[in-house]
Amino acid sequence: MHGHLSLVGLLTVLAAPDLCAQKLKVYVLAGQSNMEGHAKVETFDYLSDDPATVPLLARMRGKGGKPVVRDDVWVSYLTGDREQPGEGHGPLTAGFGARNDPAKAGGKIGPEFTFGIAMGDAHKEPVLLVKCAWGGTSLHTDWRPPSAGPFTFDPRVLERWEKEGKDVEAQRAEKVAASGRCYRATIEHVKAVLADPKRVCPAYDPAKGWELAGFVWFQGWNDMVDSSVYPDRDKEGGYAQYSECLAHLIRDVRKDLDAPALPFVIGVMGVGGPIEPGDRANKAQANFRAAMRAPAALHEFRDTVRVVETAPFWDLALGAIADKQEQVRQYAHLLRSKNPKHENAKGDLTEAEQKALVERRRKELISAAEEALFARGASNGGYHYLGCAKTFARMGVAFAEALQSQAR
């Protein structure tokens, strides 16, 4: 009898990992416009210019050089109007980036594309990505988690608004109405998808079930630039509210999705690339990055919350060209504004003459080769990592590797 029980026990132990391995792996990706993703498919070729990313490009493309379509990774994407969001779903391929219509491919990728490729390669089981992202949203309001409590206005801001004659009560009401809407929509959508995974993932086997395997958070721009919520952002601890709110988000996501040890990854805002120590011009940005990292250092999140720095993925060559383009834009602005130190101080230059001066300045600053390189690799503004597929592709892989490292 003893031997029989031991054999049964042994078989159970041996079989358990295999049974667990057959469960559908579910990952939640959440955030704002950079989680949406603004890298156009047309910038894929730029990865071939760097020997280090040629192998990654090969994984991103299928037959005929077109974006790969995975039959083992599926996506449910909630996006669009914040009050009445819509869903797009289907097998993973390019096009699950930013969309005008939630149900239609937008010709762009975000981190989800290579994240899904990496996870599909890493798992024998089918993979489901539940992506919830809305551009222009903040953690302090739109994503505000329940345990963070109601938003509290800084007295200095209220005083300023009163002096400016703004309707303070209307501002308060607007904030209350918007608080937590993206958080609630995400939790509701994840639960709805998991209640019927086969609707969006045909490979799902109800007999084997699913496993919520990780959560990726990639958001921050709207908080970083908001001086009304973070008036001391140039000072040490100026973004402490963000850190606190993010810690609440992690706790609430785990509680509301009934996953107390859910592996969590924080993608740290890295627009502009690495920041040198003591760089006063980027002090607020450096402070914000520190605030994003802070929750991972809390004892309660040890080993279950990882940070991924995205600044190393900023493309320095494209960034340098973008800086020159900004100089050209500033020059054009000064011409239009009749700046006393500029050629159009008297305002007597025609539009055609101004245009010619701007074009001359452009050619002085930016070579034809640089123009061609930028067109090859960039497709959006700096706040969207220049819409560079090489950047988003490497970030997606890094997010996946950070979650896989927790699973090992």
Coordinates of C-alpha atoms in Angstrom, one line a residue:
M1 CA 0.0 0.0 0.0
H2 CA 2.8 2.3 0.9
G3 CA 4.6 1.6 -2.3
H4 CA 1.4 2.2 -4.3
L5 CA 0.8 5.6 -2.7
S6 CA 4.4 6.6 -3.3
L7 CA 4.1 5.6 -7.0
V8 CA 0.9 7.6 -7.3
G9 CA 2.6 10.5 -5.6
L10 CA 5.6 10.3 -7.8
L11 CA 3.4 10.2 -10.9
T12 CA 1.5 13.2 -9.7
V13 CA 4.7 15.2 -9.1
L14 CA 6.0 14.3 -12.5
A15 CA 2.7 15.1 -14.3
A16 CA 1.9 18.4 -12.5
P17 CA 4.5 20.6 -14.2
D18 CA 3.4 19.2 -17.6
L19 CA -0.3 19.8 -16.9
C20 CA 0.6 23.3 -15.6
A21 CA 2.6 23.9 -18.7
Q22 CA -0.4 23.3 -20.9
K23 CA -2.4 26.2 -19.5
L24 CA -2.9 29.2 -21.7
K25 CA -0.4 31.9 -20.7
V26 CA -2.1 35.3 -20.2
Y27 CA -0.2 38.6 -20.1
V28 CA -1.7 42.0 -19.5
L29 CA -0.1 45.1 -21.1
A30 CA -1.3 48.4 -19.9
G31 CA -0.4 52.1 -20.2
Q32 CA -0.7 55.2 -22.4
S33 CA 0.4 56.2 -25.9
N34 CA 3.8 54.4 -25.8
M35 CA 2.1 51.2 -24.8
E36 CA -0.3 51.8 -27.7
G37 CA 2.8 52.2 -29.9
H38 CA 3.4 54.7 -32.7
A39 CA 6.1 52.9 -34.7
K40 CA 5.0 52.5 -38.3
V41 CA 5.7 49.2 -40.1
E42 CA 7.5 51.2 -42.7
T43 CA 10.4 51.7 -40.2
F44 CA 11.1 47.9 -39.9
D45 CA 13.9 48.1 -42.5
Y46 CA 15.9 50.3 -40.2
L47 CA 16.6 47.3 -38.0
S48 CA 18.6 45.8 -40.8
D49 CA 21.1 48.7 -40.6
D50 CA 22.4 47.4 -37.3
P51 CA 23.9 43.9 -37.2
A52 CA 22.8 43.6 -33.6
T53 CA 19.1 43.8 -34.6
V54 CA 19.1 41.8 -37.8
P55 CA 18.2 38.6 -36.0
L56 CA 15.3 40.3 -34.3
L57 CA 14.1 41.6 -37.6
A58 CA 14.1 38.1 -39.0
R59 CA 11.8 37.0 -36.2
M60 CA 9.5 40.0 -36.9
R61 CA 9.0 39.0 -40.6
G62 CA 7.4 36.1 -42.2
K63 CA 7.2 34.9 -45.8
G64 CA 7.7 37.6 -48.5
G65 CA 9.2 40.0 -45.9
K66 CA 5.8 40.8 -44.5
P67 CA 5.2 41.1 -40.7
V68 CA 4.9 37.7 -39.2
V69 CA 1.5 36.4 -38.2
R70 CA 1.6 34.1 -35.2
D71 CA -0.8 31.2 -34.8
D72 CA 0.3 30.6 -31.2
V73 CA -0.1 34.1 -29.8
W74 CA -3.4 36.0 -29.7
V75 CA -4.3 39.6 -28.8
S76 CA -7.3 41.3 -27.2
Y77 CA -6.8 45.0 -27.4
L78 CA -9.0 47.5 -25.6
T79 CA -8.4 51.1 -26.7
G80 CA -10.1 54.1 -28.3
D81 CA -12.5 56.4 -26.5
R82 CA -11.8 56.4 -22.8
E83 CA -15.5 56.6 -21.9
Q84 CA -16.6 53.9 -24.4
P85 CA -13.5 52.0 -25.5
G86 CA -13.6 49.4 -28.2
E87 CA -11.9 46.0 -28.7
G88 CA -9.8 44.6 -31.5
H89 CA -8.6 41.0 -31.4
G90 CA -6.9 38.4 -33.5
P91 CA -3.6 36.5 -34.0
L92 CA -0.5 38.5 -33.2
T93 CA 0.9 40.5 -36.1
A94 CA 1.9 44.1 -36.8
G95 CA -1.0 46.5 -36.5
F96 CA -1.9 46.2 -32.8
G97 CA -0.1 49.5 -32.1
A98 CA -2.0 52.8 -32.0
R99 CA -5.3 52.7 -33.8
N100 CA -7.9 55.2 -34.9
D101 CA -10.5 52.4 -34.9
P102 CA -10.0 49.8 -32.1
A103 CA -11.2 47.0 -34.4
K104 CA -8.9 47.9 -37.4
A105 CA -5.2 47.5 -37.7
G106 CA -3.4 50.8 -37.7
G107 CA -0.2 49.9 -39.4
K108 CA 1.8 50.5 -36.2
I109 CA 3.4 48.5 -33.5
G110 CA 4.0 49.0 -29.8
P111 CA 5.9 46.8 -27.4
E112 CA 3.2 44.0 -27.8
F113 CA 4.6 42.8 -31.2
T114 CA 8.0 41.6 -30.1
F115 CA 6.8 40.9 -26.6
G116 CA 4.3 38.4 -28.1
I117 CA 6.9 37.0 -30.4
A118 CA 9.3 36.4 -27.5
M119 CA 6.6 34.9 -25.3
G120 CA 5.4 32.7 -28.2
D121 CA 8.9 31.4 -28.7
A122 CA 9.4 30.8 -25.0
H123 CA 6.2 28.8 -24.3
K124 CA 5.0 25.6 -25.7
E125 CA 1.5 26.7 -24.6
P126 CA -0.6 29.2 -26.5
V127 CA -0.2 32.8 -25.4
L128 CA -2.8 35.5 -25.0
L129 CA -2.0 39.2 -24.7
V130 CA -4.6 41.4 -23.1
K131 CA -3.6 45.0 -24.0
C132 CA -5.3 48.0 -22.6
A133 CA -3.9 51.4 -23.6
W134 CA -5.1 54.9 -24.1
G135 CA -2.9 57.9 -25.2
G136 CA -2.8 61.0 -23.1
T137 CA -3.7 59.4 -19.9
S138 CA -2.2 59.8 -16.4
L139 CA -1.7 57.6 -13.4
H140 CA -2.8 60.4 -11.0
T141 CA -6.2 60.6 -12.6
D142 CA -7.2 58.2 -15.5
W143 CA -5.4 55.1 -14.1
R144 CA -5.8 56.1 -10.4
P145 CA -6.2 52.8 -8.5
P146 CA -8.9 52.5 -5.8
S147 CA -6.6 52.2 -2.8
A148 CA -4.9 55.5 -3.7
G149 CA -8.0 57.3 -2.5
P150 CA -9.5 60.4 -4.1
F151 CA -7.2 62.9 -6.0
T152 CA -6.0 65.7 -3.8
F153 CA -5.3 69.1 -5.3
D154 CA -2.2 71.0 -4.4
P155 CA -3.3 74.2 -2.4
R156 CA -0.9 76.3 -4.5
V157 CA -2.6 75.2 -7.7
L158 CA -6.1 75.9 -6.3
E159 CA -5.0 79.4 -5.2
R160 CA -3.6 80.1 -8.7
W161 CA -6.8 78.9 -10.4
E162 CA -8.8 81.2 -8.2
K163 CA -6.7 84.1 -9.1
E164 CA -7.1 83.3 -12.7
G165 CA -10.9 83.2 -12.3
K166 CA -11.2 79.5 -13.1
D167 CA -14.2 77.5 -11.8
V168 CA -12.5 75.4 -9.1
E169 CA -15.5 73.4 -8.3
A170 CA -15.9 72.4 -12.0
Q171 CA -12.3 71.4 -12.0
R172 CA -12.9 69.2 -8.9
A173 CA -16.0 67.6 -10.5
E174 CA -14.2 66.8 -13.7
K175 CA -11.3 65.2 -11.8
V176 CA -13.7 63.0 -9.8
A177 CA -15.5 61.9 -13.0
A178 CA -12.2 61.0 -14.7
S179 CA -10.5 59.3 -11.8
G180 CA -9.8 55.6 -12.2
R181 CA -11.7 55.2 -15.5
C182 CA -8.8 53.5 -17.3
Y183 CA -8.0 51.3 -14.3
R184 CA -11.6 50.2 -14.0
A185 CA -12.0 49.5 -17.8
T186 CA -8.8 47.4 -17.7
I187 CA -9.8 45.2 -14.8
E188 CA -13.3 44.7 -16.2
H189 CA -11.9 43.9 -19.7
V190 CA -9.3 41.4 -18.3
K191 CA -12.0 39.6 -16.3
A192 CA -14.4 39.5 -19.3
V193 CA -11.7 38.0 -21.5
L194 CA -10.7 35.4 -19.0
A195 CA -14.4 34.5 -18.5
D196 CA -14.4 33.3 -22.1
P197 CA -10.8 33.0 -23.5
K198 CA -11.9 31.0 -26.5
R199 CA -13.7 34.0 -27.9
V200 CA -10.4 35.7 -28.6
C201 CA -8.0 32.7 -28.5
P202 CA -9.2 29.7 -30.6
A203 CA -6.3 27.7 -29.3
Y204 CA -7.6 27.8 -25.7
D205 CA -8.5 24.5 -24.2
P206 CA -11.0 24.8 -21.3
A207 CA -9.9 21.5 -19.9
K208 CA -6.4 22.9 -19.3
G209 CA -7.4 26.3 -18.2
W210 CA -5.4 29.5 -18.1
E211 CA -2.7 31.2 -16.0
L212 CA -2.3 34.9 -15.5
A213 CA 1.4 35.0 -16.0
G214 CA 2.4 38.7 -15.9
F215 CA 1.6 42.4 -16.1
V216 CA 3.6 45.1 -17.9
W217 CA 3.1 48.8 -17.1
F218 CA 4.4 51.4 -19.6
Q219 CA 3.1 54.9 -18.9
G220 CA 4.3 58.2 -17.6
W221 CA 4.5 61.0 -20.0
N222 CA 1.4 62.9 -18.9
D223 CA 2.5 62.7 -15.2
M224 CA 6.0 63.7 -16.0
V225 CA 5.0 67.0 -17.7
D226 CA 2.2 67.9 -15.3
S227 CA 3.4 70.8 -13.2
S228 CA -0.1 71.4 -11.7
V229 CA 0.0 67.9 -10.1
Y230 CA 3.7 67.8 -9.4
P231 CA 4.7 71.4 -8.8
D232 CA 8.0 70.4 -7.1
R233 CA 9.1 68.0 -9.9
D234 CA 12.5 69.7 -10.2
K235 CA 13.2 68.9 -6.5
E236 CA 14.1 65.6 -4.9
G237 CA 11.0 63.6 -4.2
G238 CA 8.9 65.9 -6.4
Y239 CA 7.2 62.9 -7.9
A240 CA 6.6 60.9 -4.7
Q241 CA 2.9 60.9 -5.4
Y242 CA 3.6 58.9 -8.6
S243 CA 5.6 56.3 -6.7
E244 CA 2.8 55.9 -4.1
C245 CA 0.1 55.7 -6.8
L246 CA 2.1 53.1 -8.8
A247 CA 2.6 50.9 -5.7
H248 CA -1.2 51.1 -5.1
L249 CA -1.8 50.1 -8.7
I250 CA 0.3 47.0 -8.3
R251 CA -1.5 46.0 -5.1
D252 CA -4.9 46.7 -6.5
V253 CA -4.3 44.9 -9.8
R254 CA -3.2 41.8 -7.9
K255 CA -6.2 42.0 -5.5
D256 CA -8.8 42.7 -8.2
L257 CA -7.5 40.0 -10.5
D258 CA -7.0 37.5 -7.6
A259 CA -3.3 37.1 -8.4
P260 CA -1.5 38.0 -5.2
A261 CA 2.0 37.3 -6.5
L262 CA 1.4 38.4 -10.2
P263 CA 4.8 39.2 -11.8
F264 CA 4.9 42.8 -12.6
V265 CA 7.2 44.8 -14.9
I266 CA 7.6 48.6 -14.9
G267 CA 8.9 50.1 -18.1
V268 CA 10.7 53.3 -17.0
M269 CA 10.1 56.3 -19.3
G270 CA 13.3 56.8 -21.4
V271 CA 12.4 59.4 -24.0
G272 CA 15.5 61.3 -24.9
G273 CA 17.9 58.5 -23.9
P274 CA 20.3 58.3 -21.0
I275 CA 20.7 61.3 -18.7
E276 CA 24.1 62.3 -17.4
P277 CA 24.3 62.7 -13.6
G278 CA 23.8 66.3 -12.6
D279 CA 22.2 67.3 -15.9
R280 CA 20.1 70.3 -14.7
A281 CA 18.2 70.6 -18.0
N282 CA 16.7 67.2 -17.5
K283 CA 16.4 67.2 -13.7
A284 CA 12.6 66.7 -13.7
Q285 CA 12.9 63.8 -16.1
A286 CA 15.6 62.2 -14.0
N287 CA 13.5 62.6 -10.9
F288 CA 10.5 61.0 -12.7
R289 CA 12.5 58.0 -13.7
A290 CA 13.6 57.5 -10.1
A291 CA 10.0 57.7 -9.0
M292 CA 9.0 55.0 -11.5
R293 CA 11.7 52.7 -10.2
A294 CA 10.9 53.3 -6.5
P295 CA 8.0 50.7 -6.1
A296 CA 10.3 47.9 -7.2
A297 CA 12.6 48.6 -4.2
L298 CA 9.8 48.1 -1.7
H299 CA 10.2 45.0 0.5
E300 CA 6.7 43.7 -0.3
F301 CA 7.5 43.7 -4.0
R302 CA 10.9 42.1 -3.8
D303 CA 11.4 39.5 -6.5
T304 CA 8.0 40.0 -8.0
V305 CA 8.3 43.5 -9.5
R306 CA 11.0 44.3 -12.0
V307 CA 12.1 47.5 -13.7
V308 CA 13.1 47.8 -17.4
E309 CA 15.0 50.9 -18.3
T310 CA 13.9 52.0 -21.8
A311 CA 16.4 54.9 -22.2
P312 CA 19.0 52.6 -23.6
F313 CA 16.6 51.8 -26.5
W314 CA 16.3 55.5 -27.5
D315 CA 18.0 55.8 -30.9
L316 CA 20.8 58.3 -30.6
A317 CA 21.4 58.9 -34.3
L318 CA 17.7 59.6 -35.0
G319 CA 17.5 61.7 -31.8
A320 CA 20.4 63.9 -33.0
I321 CA 18.6 64.5 -36.3
A322 CA 15.3 65.3 -34.4
D323 CA 17.2 67.9 -32.3
K324 CA 18.3 69.6 -35.6
Q325 CA 14.7 69.5 -36.9
E326 CA 13.6 71.2 -33.7
Q327 CA 16.2 74.0 -34.3
V328 CA 14.7 74.5 -37.7
R329 CA 11.2 74.7 -36.2
Q330 CA 12.3 77.2 -33.7
Y331 CA 13.9 79.3 -36.4
A332 CA 10.7 79.2 -38.4
H333 CA 8.7 80.3 -35.3
L334 CA 11.0 83.2 -34.7
L335 CA 10.6 84.4 -38.2
R336 CA 6.8 84.3 -37.9
S337 CA 6.9 86.0 -34.5
K338 CA 8.9 89.0 -35.9
N339 CA 11.6 88.5 -33.3
P340 CA 13.7 91.7 -33.1
K341 CA 17.0 89.6 -33.3
H342 CA 15.9 87.8 -36.5
E343 CA 15.8 88.5 -40.2
N344 CA 12.1 89.3 -40.1
A345 CA 12.3 91.8 -37.3
K346 CA 10.3 94.3 -39.3
G347 CA 7.8 91.8 -40.4
D348 CA 8.2 92.7 -44.1
L349 CA 9.3 89.2 -45.3
T350 CA 6.7 87.4 -47.4
E351 CA 5.6 83.9 -46.7
A352 CA 7.6 82.7 -49.6
E353 CA 10.7 84.5 -48.4
Q354 CA 10.3 83.1 -44.9
K355 CA 9.9 79.6 -46.4
A356 CA 13.1 80.0 -48.4
L357 CA 15.0 81.1 -45.3
V358 CA 13.7 78.1 -43.3
E359 CA 14.7 75.7 -46.1
R360 CA 18.2 77.2 -46.3
R361 CA 18.6 76.7 -42.5
R362 CA 17.3 73.1 -42.9
K363 CA 20.0 72.4 -45.5
E364 CA 22.7 74.0 -43.3
L365 CA 21.8 71.9 -40.3
I366 CA 20.6 68.6 -41.8
S367 CA 22.3 66.7 -44.7
A368 CA 20.5 64.8 -47.3
A369 CA 21.8 61.6 -45.9
E370 CA 20.4 62.5 -42.5
E371 CA 17.0 63.3 -44.0
A372 CA 17.0 59.9 -45.6
L373 CA 18.1 58.1 -42.5
F374 CA 15.3 59.9 -40.4
A375 CA 12.7 59.0 -43.0
R376 CA 13.9 55.3 -42.8
G377 CA 13.9 55.0 -39.1
A378 CA 11.4 57.5 -37.6
S379 CA 7.7 58.0 -38.0
N380 CA 6.5 60.1 -35.0
G381 CA 7.5 62.6 -32.4
G382 CA 10.2 62.3 -29.7
Y383 CA 7.6 61.8 -27.0
H384 CA 6.7 58.6 -28.9
Y385 CA 10.3 57.4 -29.1
L386 CA 10.4 58.9 -32.6
G387 CA 8.0 56.2 -33.8
C388 CA 11.0 53.9 -34.4
A389 CA 10.3 50.2 -34.8
K390 CA 13.8 49.3 -33.7
T391 CA 13.2 51.0 -30.4
F392 CA 9.8 49.5 -29.7
A393 CA 10.9 46.1 -30.9
R394 CA 13.8 46.0 -28.4
M395 CA 11.6 47.3 -25.6
G396 CA 9.1 44.5 -26.2
V397 CA 11.7 41.8 -26.0
A398 CA 13.2 43.4 -22.8
F399 CA 9.7 43.4 -21.1
A400 CA 9.3 39.7 -22.0
E401 CA 12.7 38.8 -20.7
A402 CA 12.1 40.6 -17.4
L403 CA 8.9 38.5 -16.9
Q404 CA 10.6 35.3 -18.0
S405 CA 13.4 35.9 -15.5
Q406 CA 10.9 36.0 -12.7
A407 CA 9.3 32.7 -13.8
R408 CA 12.7 30.9 -13.7

